[in-house]
Short mmCIF file of C-alpha atoms in Angstrom, two decimals:
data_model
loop_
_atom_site.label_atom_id
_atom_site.label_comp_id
_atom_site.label_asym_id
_atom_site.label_seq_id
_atom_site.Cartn_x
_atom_site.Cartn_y
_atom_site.Cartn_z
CA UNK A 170 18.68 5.25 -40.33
CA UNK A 171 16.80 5.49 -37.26
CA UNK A 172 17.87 4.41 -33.95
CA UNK A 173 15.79 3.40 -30.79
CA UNK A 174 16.84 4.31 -27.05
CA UNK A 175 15.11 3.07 -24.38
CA UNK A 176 15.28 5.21 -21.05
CA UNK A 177 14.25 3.90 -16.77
CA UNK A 178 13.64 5.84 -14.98
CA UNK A 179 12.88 6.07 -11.24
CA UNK A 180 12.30 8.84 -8.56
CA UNK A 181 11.18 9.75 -4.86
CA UNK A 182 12.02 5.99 -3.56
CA UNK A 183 12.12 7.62 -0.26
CA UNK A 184 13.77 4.33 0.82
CA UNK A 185 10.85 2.33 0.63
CA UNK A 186 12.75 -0.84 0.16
CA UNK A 187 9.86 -3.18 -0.19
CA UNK A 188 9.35 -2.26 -3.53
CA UNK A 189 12.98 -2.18 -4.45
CA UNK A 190 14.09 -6.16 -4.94
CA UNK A 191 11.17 -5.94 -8.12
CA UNK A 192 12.69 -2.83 -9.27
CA UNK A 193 16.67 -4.19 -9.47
CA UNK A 194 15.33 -7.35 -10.50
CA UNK A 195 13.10 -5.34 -13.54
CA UNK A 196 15.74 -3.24 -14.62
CA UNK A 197 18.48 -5.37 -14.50
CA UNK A 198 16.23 -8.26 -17.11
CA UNK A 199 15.67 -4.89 -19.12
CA UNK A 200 19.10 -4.11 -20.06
CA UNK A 201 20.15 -7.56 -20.54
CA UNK A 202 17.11 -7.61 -22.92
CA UNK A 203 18.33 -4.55 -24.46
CA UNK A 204 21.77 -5.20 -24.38
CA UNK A 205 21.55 -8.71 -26.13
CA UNK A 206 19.84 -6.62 -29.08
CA UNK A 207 22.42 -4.14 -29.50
CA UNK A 208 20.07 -1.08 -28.04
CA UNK A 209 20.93 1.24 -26.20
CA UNK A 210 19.57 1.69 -22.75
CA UNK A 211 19.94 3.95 -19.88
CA UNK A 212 18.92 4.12 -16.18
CA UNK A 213 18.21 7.10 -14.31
CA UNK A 214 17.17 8.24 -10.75
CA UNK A 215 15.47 11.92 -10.01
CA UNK A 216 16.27 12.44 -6.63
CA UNK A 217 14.94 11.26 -2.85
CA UNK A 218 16.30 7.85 -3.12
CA UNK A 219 17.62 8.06 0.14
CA UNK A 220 15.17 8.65 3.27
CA UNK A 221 16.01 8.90 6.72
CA UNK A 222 12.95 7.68 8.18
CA UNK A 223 14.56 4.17 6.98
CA UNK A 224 17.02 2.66 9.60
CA UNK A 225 19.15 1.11 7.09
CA UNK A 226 19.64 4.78 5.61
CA UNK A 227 19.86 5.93 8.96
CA UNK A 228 22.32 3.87 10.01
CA UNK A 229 24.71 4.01 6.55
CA UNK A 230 24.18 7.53 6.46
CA UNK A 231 22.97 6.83 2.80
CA UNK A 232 25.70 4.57 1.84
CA UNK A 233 23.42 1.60 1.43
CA UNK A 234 21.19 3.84 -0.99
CA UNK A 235 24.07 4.33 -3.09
CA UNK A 236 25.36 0.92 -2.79
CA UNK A 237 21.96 -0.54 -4.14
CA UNK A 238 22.04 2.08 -6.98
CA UNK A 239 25.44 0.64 -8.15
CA UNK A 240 23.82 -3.08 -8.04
CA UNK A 241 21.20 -1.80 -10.53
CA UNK A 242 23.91 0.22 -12.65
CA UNK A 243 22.60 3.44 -12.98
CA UNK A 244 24.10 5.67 -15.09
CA UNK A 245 23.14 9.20 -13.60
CA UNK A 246 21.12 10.50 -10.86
CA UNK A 247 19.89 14.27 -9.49
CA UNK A 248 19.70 14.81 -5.48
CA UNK A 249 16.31 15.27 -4.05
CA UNK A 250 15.36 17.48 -1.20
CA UNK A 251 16.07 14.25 1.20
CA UNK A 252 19.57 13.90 0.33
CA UNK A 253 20.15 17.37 0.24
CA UNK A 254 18.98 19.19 3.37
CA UNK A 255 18.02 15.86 5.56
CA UNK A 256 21.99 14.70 5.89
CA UNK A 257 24.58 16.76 7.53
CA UNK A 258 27.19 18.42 5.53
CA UNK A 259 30.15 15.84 6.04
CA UNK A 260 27.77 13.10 5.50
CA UNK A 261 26.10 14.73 2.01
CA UNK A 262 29.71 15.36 1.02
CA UNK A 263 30.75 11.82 1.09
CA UNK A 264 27.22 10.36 0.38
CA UNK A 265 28.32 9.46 -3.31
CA UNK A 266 32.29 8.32 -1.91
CA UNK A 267 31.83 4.27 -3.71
CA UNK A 268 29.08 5.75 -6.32
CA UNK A 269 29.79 4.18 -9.84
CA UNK A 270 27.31 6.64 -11.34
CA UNK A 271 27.57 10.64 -12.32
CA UNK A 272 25.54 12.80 -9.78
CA UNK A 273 24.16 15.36 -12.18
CA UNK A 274 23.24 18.93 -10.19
CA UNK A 275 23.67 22.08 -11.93
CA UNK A 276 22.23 24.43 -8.70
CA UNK A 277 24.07 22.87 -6.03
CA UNK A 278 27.35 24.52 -4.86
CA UNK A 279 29.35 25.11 -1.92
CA UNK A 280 29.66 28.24 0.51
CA UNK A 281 32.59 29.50 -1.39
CA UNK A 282 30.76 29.14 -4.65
CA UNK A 283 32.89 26.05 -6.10
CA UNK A 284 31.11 22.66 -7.14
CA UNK A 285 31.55 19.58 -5.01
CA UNK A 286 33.76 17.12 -6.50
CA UNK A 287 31.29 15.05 -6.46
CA UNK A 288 28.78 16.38 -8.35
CA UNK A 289 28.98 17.63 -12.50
CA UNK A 290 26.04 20.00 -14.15
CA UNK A 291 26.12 18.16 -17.49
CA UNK A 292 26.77 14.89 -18.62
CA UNK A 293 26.98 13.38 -22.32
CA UNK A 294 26.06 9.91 -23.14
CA UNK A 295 26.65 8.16 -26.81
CA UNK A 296 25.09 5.45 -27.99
CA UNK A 297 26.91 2.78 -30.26
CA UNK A 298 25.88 4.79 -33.20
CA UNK A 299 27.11 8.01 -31.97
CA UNK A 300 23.81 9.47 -30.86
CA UNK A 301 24.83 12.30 -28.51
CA UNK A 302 22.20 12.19 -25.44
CA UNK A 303 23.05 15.75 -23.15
CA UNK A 304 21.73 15.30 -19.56
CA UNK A 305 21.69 18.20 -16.86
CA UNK A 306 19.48 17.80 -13.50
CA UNK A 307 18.70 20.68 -11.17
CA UNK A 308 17.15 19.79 -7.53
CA UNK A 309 14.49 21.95 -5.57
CA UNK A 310 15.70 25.58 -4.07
CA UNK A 311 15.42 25.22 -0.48
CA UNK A 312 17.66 28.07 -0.10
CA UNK A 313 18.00 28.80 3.74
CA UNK A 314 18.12 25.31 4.67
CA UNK A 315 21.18 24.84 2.24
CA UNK A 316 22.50 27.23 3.92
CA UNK A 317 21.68 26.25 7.17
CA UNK A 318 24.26 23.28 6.20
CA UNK A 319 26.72 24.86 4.52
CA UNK A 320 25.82 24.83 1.03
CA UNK A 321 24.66 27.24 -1.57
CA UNK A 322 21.65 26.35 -3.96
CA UNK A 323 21.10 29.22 -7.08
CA UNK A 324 18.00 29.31 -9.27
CA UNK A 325 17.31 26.15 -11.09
CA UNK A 326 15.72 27.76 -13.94
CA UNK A 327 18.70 30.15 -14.52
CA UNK A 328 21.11 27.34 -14.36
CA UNK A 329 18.91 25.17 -16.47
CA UNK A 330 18.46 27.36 -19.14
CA UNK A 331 22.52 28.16 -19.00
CA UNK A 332 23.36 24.72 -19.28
CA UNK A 333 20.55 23.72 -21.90
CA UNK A 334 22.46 26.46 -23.81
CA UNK A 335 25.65 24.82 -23.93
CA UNK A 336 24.69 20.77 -24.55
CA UNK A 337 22.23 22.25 -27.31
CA UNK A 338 25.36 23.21 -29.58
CA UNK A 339 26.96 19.44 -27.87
CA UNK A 340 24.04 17.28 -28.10
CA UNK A 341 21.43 15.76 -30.90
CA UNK A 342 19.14 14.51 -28.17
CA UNK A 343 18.89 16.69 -24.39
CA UNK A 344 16.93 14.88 -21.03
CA UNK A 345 16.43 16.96 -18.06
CA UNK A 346 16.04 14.98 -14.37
CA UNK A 347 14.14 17.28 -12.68
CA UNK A 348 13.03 17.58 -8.86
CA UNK A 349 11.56 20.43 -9.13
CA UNK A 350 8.11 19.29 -9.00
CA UNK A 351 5.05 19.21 -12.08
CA UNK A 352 4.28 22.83 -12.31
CA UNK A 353 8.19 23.70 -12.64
CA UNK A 354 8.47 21.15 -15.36
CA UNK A 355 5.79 22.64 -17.25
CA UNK A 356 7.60 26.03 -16.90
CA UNK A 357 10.38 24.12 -18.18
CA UNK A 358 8.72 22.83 -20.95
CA UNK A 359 7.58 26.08 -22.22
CA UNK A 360 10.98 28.23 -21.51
CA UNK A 361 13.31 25.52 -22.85
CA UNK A 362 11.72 23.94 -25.68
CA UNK A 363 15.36 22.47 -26.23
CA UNK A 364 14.53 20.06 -23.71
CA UNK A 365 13.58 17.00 -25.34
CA UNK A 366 12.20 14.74 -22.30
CA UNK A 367 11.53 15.87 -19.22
CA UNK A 368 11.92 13.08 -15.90
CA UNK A 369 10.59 14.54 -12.84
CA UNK A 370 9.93 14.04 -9.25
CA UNK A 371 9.53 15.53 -6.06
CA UNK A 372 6.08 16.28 -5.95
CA UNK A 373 5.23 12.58 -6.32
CA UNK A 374 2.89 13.27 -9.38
CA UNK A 375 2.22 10.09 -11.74
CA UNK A 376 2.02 10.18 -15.71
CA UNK A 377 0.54 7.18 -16.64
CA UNK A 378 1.24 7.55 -20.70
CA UNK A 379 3.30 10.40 -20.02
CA UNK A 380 2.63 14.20 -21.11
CA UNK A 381 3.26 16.21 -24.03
CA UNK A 382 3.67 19.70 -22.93
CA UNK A 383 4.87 22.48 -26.10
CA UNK A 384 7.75 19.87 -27.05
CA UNK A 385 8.77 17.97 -24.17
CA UNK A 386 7.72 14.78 -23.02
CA UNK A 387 6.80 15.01 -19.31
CA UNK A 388 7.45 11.42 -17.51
CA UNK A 389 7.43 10.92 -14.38
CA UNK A 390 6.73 7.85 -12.15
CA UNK A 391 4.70 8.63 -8.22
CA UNK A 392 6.67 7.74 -5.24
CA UNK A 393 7.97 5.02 -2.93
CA UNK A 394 8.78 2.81 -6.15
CA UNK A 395 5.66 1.71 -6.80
CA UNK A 396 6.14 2.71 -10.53
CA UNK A 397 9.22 2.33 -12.84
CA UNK A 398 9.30 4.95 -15.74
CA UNK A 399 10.18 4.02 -19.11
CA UNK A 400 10.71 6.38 -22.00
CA UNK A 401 11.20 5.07 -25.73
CA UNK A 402 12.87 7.53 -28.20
CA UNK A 403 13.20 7.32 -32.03
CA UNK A 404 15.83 9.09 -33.51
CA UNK A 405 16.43 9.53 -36.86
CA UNK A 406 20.28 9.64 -37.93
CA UNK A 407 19.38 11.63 -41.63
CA UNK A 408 17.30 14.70 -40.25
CA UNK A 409 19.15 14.82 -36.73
CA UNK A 410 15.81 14.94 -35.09
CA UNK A 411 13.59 12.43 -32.65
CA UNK A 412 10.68 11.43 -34.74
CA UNK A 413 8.74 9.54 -32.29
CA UNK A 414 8.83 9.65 -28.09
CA UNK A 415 6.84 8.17 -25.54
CA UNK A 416 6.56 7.19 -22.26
CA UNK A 417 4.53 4.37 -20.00
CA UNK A 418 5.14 3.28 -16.40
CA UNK A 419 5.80 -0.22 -14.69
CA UNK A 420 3.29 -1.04 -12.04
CA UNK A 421 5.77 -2.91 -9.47
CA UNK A 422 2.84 -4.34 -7.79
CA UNK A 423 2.41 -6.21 -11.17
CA UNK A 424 5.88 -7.97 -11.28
CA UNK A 425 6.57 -11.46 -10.53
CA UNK A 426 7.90 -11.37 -6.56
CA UNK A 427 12.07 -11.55 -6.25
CA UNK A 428 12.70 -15.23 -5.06
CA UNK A 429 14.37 -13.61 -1.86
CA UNK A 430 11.81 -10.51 -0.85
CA UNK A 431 10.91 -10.95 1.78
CA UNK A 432 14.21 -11.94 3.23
CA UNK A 433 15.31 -8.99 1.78
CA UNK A 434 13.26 -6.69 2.91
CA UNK A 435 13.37 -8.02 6.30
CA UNK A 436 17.43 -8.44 6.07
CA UNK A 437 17.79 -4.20 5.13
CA UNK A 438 15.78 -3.35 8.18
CA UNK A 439 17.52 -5.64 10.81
CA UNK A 440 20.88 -4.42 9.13
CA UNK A 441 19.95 -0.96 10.08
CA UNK A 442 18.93 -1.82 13.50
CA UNK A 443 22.40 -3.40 14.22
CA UNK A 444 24.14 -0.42 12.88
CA UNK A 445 21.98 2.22 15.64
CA UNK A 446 21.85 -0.76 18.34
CA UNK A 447 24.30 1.89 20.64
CA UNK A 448 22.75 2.17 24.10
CA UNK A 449 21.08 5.67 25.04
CA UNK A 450 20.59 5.52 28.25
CA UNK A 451 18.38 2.71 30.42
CA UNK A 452 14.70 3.66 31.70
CA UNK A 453 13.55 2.33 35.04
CA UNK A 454 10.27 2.96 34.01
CA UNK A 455 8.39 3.10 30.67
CA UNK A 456 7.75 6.25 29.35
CA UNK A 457 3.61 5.33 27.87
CA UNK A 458 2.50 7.54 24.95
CA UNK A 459 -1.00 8.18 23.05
CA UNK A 460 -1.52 10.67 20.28
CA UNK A 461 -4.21 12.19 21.56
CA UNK A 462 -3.31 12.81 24.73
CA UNK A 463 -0.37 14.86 26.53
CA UNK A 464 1.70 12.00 27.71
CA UNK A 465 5.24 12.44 29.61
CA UNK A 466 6.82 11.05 27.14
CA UNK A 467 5.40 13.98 24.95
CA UNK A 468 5.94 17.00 27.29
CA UNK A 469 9.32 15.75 27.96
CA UNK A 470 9.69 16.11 24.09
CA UNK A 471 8.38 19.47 23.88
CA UNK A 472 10.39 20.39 26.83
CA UNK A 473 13.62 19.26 25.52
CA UNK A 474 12.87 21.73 22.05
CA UNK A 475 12.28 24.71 24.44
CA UNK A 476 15.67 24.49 25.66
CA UNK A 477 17.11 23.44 22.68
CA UNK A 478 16.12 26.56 21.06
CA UNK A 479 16.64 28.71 23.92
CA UNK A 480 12.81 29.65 23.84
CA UNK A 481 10.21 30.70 26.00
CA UNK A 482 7.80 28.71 25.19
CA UNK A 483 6.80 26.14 22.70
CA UNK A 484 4.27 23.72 21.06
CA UNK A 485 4.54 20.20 19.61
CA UNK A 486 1.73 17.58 18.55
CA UNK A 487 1.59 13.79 19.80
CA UNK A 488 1.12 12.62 16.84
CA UNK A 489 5.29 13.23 15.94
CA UNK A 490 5.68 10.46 18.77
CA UNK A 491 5.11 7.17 16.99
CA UNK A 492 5.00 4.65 20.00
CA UNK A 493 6.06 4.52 23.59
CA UNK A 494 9.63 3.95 25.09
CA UNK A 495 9.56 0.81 27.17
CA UNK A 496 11.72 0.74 30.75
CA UNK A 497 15.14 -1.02 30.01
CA UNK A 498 18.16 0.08 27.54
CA UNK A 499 17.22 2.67 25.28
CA UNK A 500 18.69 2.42 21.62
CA UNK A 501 19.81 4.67 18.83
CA UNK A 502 17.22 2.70 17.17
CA UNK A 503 14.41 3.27 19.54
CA UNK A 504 14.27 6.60 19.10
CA UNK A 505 14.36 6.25 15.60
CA UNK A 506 11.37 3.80 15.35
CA UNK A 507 9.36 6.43 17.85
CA UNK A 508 10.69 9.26 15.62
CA UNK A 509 11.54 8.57 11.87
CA UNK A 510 10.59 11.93 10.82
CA UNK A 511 13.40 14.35 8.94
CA UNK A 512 12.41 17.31 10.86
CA UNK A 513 14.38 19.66 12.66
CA UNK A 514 13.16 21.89 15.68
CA UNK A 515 13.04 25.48 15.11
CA UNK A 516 12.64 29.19 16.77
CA UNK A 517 9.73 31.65 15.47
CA UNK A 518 9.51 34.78 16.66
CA UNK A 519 5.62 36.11 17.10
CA UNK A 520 4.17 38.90 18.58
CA UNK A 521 1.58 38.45 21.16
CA UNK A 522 -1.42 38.79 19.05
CA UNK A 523 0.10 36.66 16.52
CA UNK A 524 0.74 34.34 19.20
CA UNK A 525 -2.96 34.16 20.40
CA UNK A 526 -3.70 33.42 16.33
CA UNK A 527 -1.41 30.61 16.40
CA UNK A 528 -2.99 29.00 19.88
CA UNK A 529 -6.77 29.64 18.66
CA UNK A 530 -6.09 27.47 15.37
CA UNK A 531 -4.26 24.99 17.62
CA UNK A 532 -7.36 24.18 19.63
CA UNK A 533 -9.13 23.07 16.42
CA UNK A 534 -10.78 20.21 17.53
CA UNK A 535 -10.46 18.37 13.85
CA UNK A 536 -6.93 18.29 14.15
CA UNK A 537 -5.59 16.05 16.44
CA UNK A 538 -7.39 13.21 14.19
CA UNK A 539 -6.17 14.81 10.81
CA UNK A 540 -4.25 12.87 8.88
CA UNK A 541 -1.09 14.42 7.50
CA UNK A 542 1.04 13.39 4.45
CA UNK A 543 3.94 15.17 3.26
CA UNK A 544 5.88 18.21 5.56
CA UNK A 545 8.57 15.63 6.33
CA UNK A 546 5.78 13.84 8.29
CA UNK A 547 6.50 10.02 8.63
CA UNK A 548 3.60 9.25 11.05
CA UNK A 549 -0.19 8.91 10.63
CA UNK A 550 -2.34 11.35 12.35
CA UNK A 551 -1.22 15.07 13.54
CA UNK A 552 -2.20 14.44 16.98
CA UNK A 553 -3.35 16.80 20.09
CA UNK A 554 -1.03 20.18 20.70
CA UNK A 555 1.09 19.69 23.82
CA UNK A 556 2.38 22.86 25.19
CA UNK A 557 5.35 23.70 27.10
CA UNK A 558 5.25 27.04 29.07
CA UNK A 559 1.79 27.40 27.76
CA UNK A 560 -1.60 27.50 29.50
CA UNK A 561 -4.85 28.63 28.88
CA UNK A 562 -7.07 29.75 31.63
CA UNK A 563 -10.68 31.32 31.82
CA UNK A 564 -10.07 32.51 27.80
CA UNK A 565 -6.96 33.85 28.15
CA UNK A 566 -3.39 32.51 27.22
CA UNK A 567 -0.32 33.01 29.48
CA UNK A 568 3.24 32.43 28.92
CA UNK A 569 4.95 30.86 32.14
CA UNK A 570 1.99 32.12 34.19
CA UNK A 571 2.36 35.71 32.86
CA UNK A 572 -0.47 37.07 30.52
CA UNK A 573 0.42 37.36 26.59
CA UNK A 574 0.73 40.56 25.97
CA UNK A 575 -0.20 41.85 22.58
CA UNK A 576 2.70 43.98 21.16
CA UNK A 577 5.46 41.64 23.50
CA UNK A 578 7.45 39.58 21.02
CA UNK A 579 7.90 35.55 22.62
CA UNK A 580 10.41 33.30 20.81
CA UNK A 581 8.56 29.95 20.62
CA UNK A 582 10.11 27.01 20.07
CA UNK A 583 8.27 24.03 17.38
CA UNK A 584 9.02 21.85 14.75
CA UNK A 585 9.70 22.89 10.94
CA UNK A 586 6.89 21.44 9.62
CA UNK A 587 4.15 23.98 11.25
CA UNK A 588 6.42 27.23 9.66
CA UNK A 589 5.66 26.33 6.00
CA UNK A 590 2.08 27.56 5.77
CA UNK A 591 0.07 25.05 5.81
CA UNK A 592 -1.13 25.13 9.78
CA UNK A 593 -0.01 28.79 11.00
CA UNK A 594 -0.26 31.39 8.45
CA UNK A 595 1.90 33.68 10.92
CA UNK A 596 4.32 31.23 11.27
CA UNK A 597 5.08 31.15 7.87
CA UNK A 598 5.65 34.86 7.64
CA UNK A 599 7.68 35.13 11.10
CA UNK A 600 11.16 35.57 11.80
CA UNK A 601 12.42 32.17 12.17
CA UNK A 602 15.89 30.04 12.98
CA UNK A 603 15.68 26.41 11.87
CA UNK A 604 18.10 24.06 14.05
CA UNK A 605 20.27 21.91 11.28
CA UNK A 606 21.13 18.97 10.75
CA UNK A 607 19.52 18.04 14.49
CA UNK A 608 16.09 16.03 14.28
CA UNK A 609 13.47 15.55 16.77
CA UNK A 610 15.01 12.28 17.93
CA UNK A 611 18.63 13.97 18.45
CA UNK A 612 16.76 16.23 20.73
CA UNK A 613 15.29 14.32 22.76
CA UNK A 614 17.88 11.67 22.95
CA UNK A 615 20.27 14.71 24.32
CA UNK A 616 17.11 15.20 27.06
CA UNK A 617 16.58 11.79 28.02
CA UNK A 618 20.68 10.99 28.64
CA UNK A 619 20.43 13.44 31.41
CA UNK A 620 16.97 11.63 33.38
CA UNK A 621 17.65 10.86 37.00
CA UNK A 622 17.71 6.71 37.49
CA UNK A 623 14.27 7.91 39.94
CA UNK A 624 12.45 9.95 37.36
CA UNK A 625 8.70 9.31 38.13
CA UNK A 626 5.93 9.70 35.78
CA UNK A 627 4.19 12.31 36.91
CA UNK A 628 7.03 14.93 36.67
CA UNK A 629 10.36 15.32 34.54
CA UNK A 630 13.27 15.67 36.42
CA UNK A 631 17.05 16.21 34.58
CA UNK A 632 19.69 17.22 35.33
CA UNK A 633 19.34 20.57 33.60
CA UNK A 634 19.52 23.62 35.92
#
């Protein structure tokens, strides 16, 4: 007898809820479809469903995520990077409090070593004709930023492979949701040919048909829910064994519009403005901003990260700043819309030639323009450096008007996204503190709470001593 199983699949929403109304309305038609026929289906999501750069997700701290994975009926999900090291510790722990779905992460522990109660490494599923299906999910090791929170990540692979060594003697069929990215899931592939289908995320790749790799099938479905996976399986009940698997993806583009979308979609985004509608502070004046230039608004921004860090100096780009902050009551919101990005300020420790390096690339002229994806990045175009504490005058760099000095070590203060390698080499390999779970927009909401009623534009005034 063979038996057919029919697998969704979705990954790396990153709250982009104008594709989700075709996705709940997709899945939801599929297992009814499936249901009526007596197959068995099952729904899972790989992680970075919930993004902060949403105000809805903002505002719930996630809850609405999880509350729109329980419409759908999930059955199991894996955390992503965003729900992992973007929420605070209080709010990760409760994250999944009303979920009606297992939370599958075998690498994800707390400081004293113990799993969450929230979360299980395994997770067995049977079918109506007692087809075993073993499940296990690991999420990406982003070790000193768990930390940073008060968790404890340990190697995927080793817990993978520990796991996979247990549901093998448990389970006839085993999936793996993986957000661990393409080049780990080949790894996988080749080290645990027990795996039978592979359902990845997190580096947004897209597998059209799928991917064969030694014995696994490799699905996995882009980002932003533009694709839904599917995965069929054939399993034959006499030899124990899947005799056929493949894999094919959804276009969501291509579906028939919900009958509410754009209601929806509109409705999500005004709910999360009401829930950060609390008052700031009120500007007598509007604070302008431009990407490419260094507006108040900006320095005030970079200013606020200096002493945030306790730093004595420290760059930022325009480009972080997404719009300007009009004069009147400032909202939890507006400083959300002006800065959506999960990013957190943090201190590097150079020395003064490495310091120099690090200014010299930053006067690239092509980079203000660039346009930057990924990094935790949730605007459009890097923008120009603005400095705080930093000049440059007749070739030569000073730190609050003293010269850099070569071998003289400076603490400057930036923004995660320029210590991962990609912009500053020596950032990368400095000494570093990252400031968790604060974003940009907590830090400069703390900053602009203490402006004097007169602040004028030309000069920022607080009441910091």
């Amino acid at each position: 007898m063979k038996e057919k199983i029919y697998l969704y699949h979705t990954n790396d929403l990153h709250s982009h809820f104008e594709n989700w109304s075709r996705i709940r309305d997709y899945i939801l038609s599929r297992k009814r479809h499936h249901q009526k026929k007596g197959e068995p289906v099952f729904v899972f999501d790989i992680g970075d469903h919930a993004d902060r750069s949403h105000p809805l997700t903002e505002g719930s701290k996630g809850r609405e995520n999880v509350r729109l994975l329980n419409e759908v009926g999930y059955d199991a999900v894996t955390i992503g990077n965003n729900e992992g090291i973007t929420f605070p510790y209080e709010d990760l722990n409760h994250l999944y409090d009303e979920a009606e779905f297992e939370v599958v992460v075998a690498n994800l522990f707390t400081k004293e070593g113990s799993r969450p109660d929230w979360v299980i490494p395994t997770l067995i599923k049977k079918t109506t004709k007692g087809t075993k299906i073993g499940i296990v999910g690991v999420t990406a090791e982003y070790g000193a930023l768990y930390d940073r929170l008060g968790w404890h990540v340990t190697s995927a692979k080793d817990e993978l492979k520990a796991q996979v060594r247990v549901l093998k003697e448990q389970a006839d069929i085993i999936l793996f949701l993986s957000h661990l990215g393409i080049r780990e899931d080949e790894w996988v592939a080749e080290e645990c040919p027990d795996i039978d289908v592979i359902m990845g995320g997190h580096t947004h790749h897209v597998l059209e048909l799928g991917k064969i790799h030694n014995k696994s099938l490799l699905a996995a479905a882009g980002k932003y829910g533009m694709y839904i996976g599917k995965i069929e399986l054939e399993f034959d009940h006499e030899t124990k064994r899947i005799t056929d698997k493949t894999a094919s993806l959804v276009n969501t583009e291509s579906l028939p519009p919900s009958s509410n979308e754009m209601r929806e979609i509109m409705q999500w985004h005004e709910e999360g403005k009401k829930l950060l509608s609390g008052v700031v502070t009120n500007l007598d004046q509007s604070l302008d901003h431009h990407p490419l230039a260094p507006t108040h608004l900006a320095k005030m921004l970079s200013s606020a990260i200096v002493e945030w860090c306790g730093a004595d100096c420290g760059m930022i780009t325009g480009g972080l700043l997404l719009d300007e902050l009009p004069a009147g009551p400032v909202t939890v919101y507006d400083l959300h819309r002006i800065l959506p990005h999960p990013i957190n300020p943090c201190a590097v420790e150079l020395s003064g030639s490495e310091l120099k390096e690090v200014l010299r690339q930053s006067q690239n002229q092509e980079w203000p323009t660039t346009v930057v994806k990924g990094l935790g990045f949730r605007g459009t175009i890097l923008g120009t450096f603005v400095y705080e504490g930093i000049e440059s005058r007749a070739n030569q760099f000073f730190v609050n008007d003293e010269p850099v000095e070569t071998d003289k070590t400076y603490t400057v203060a930036t923004v995660d996204m320029f210590t991962f390698g990609f912009f500053f080499p020596a950032m990368q390999r400095a000494k570093k503190q990252y400031f968790m779970p604060e974003f940009l927009r907590d830090i400069l909401k703390e900053k602009i709470k203490r402006l004097e009623p007169d602040f004028s534009k030309n000069s920022i005034q607080s009441t910091d001593k």
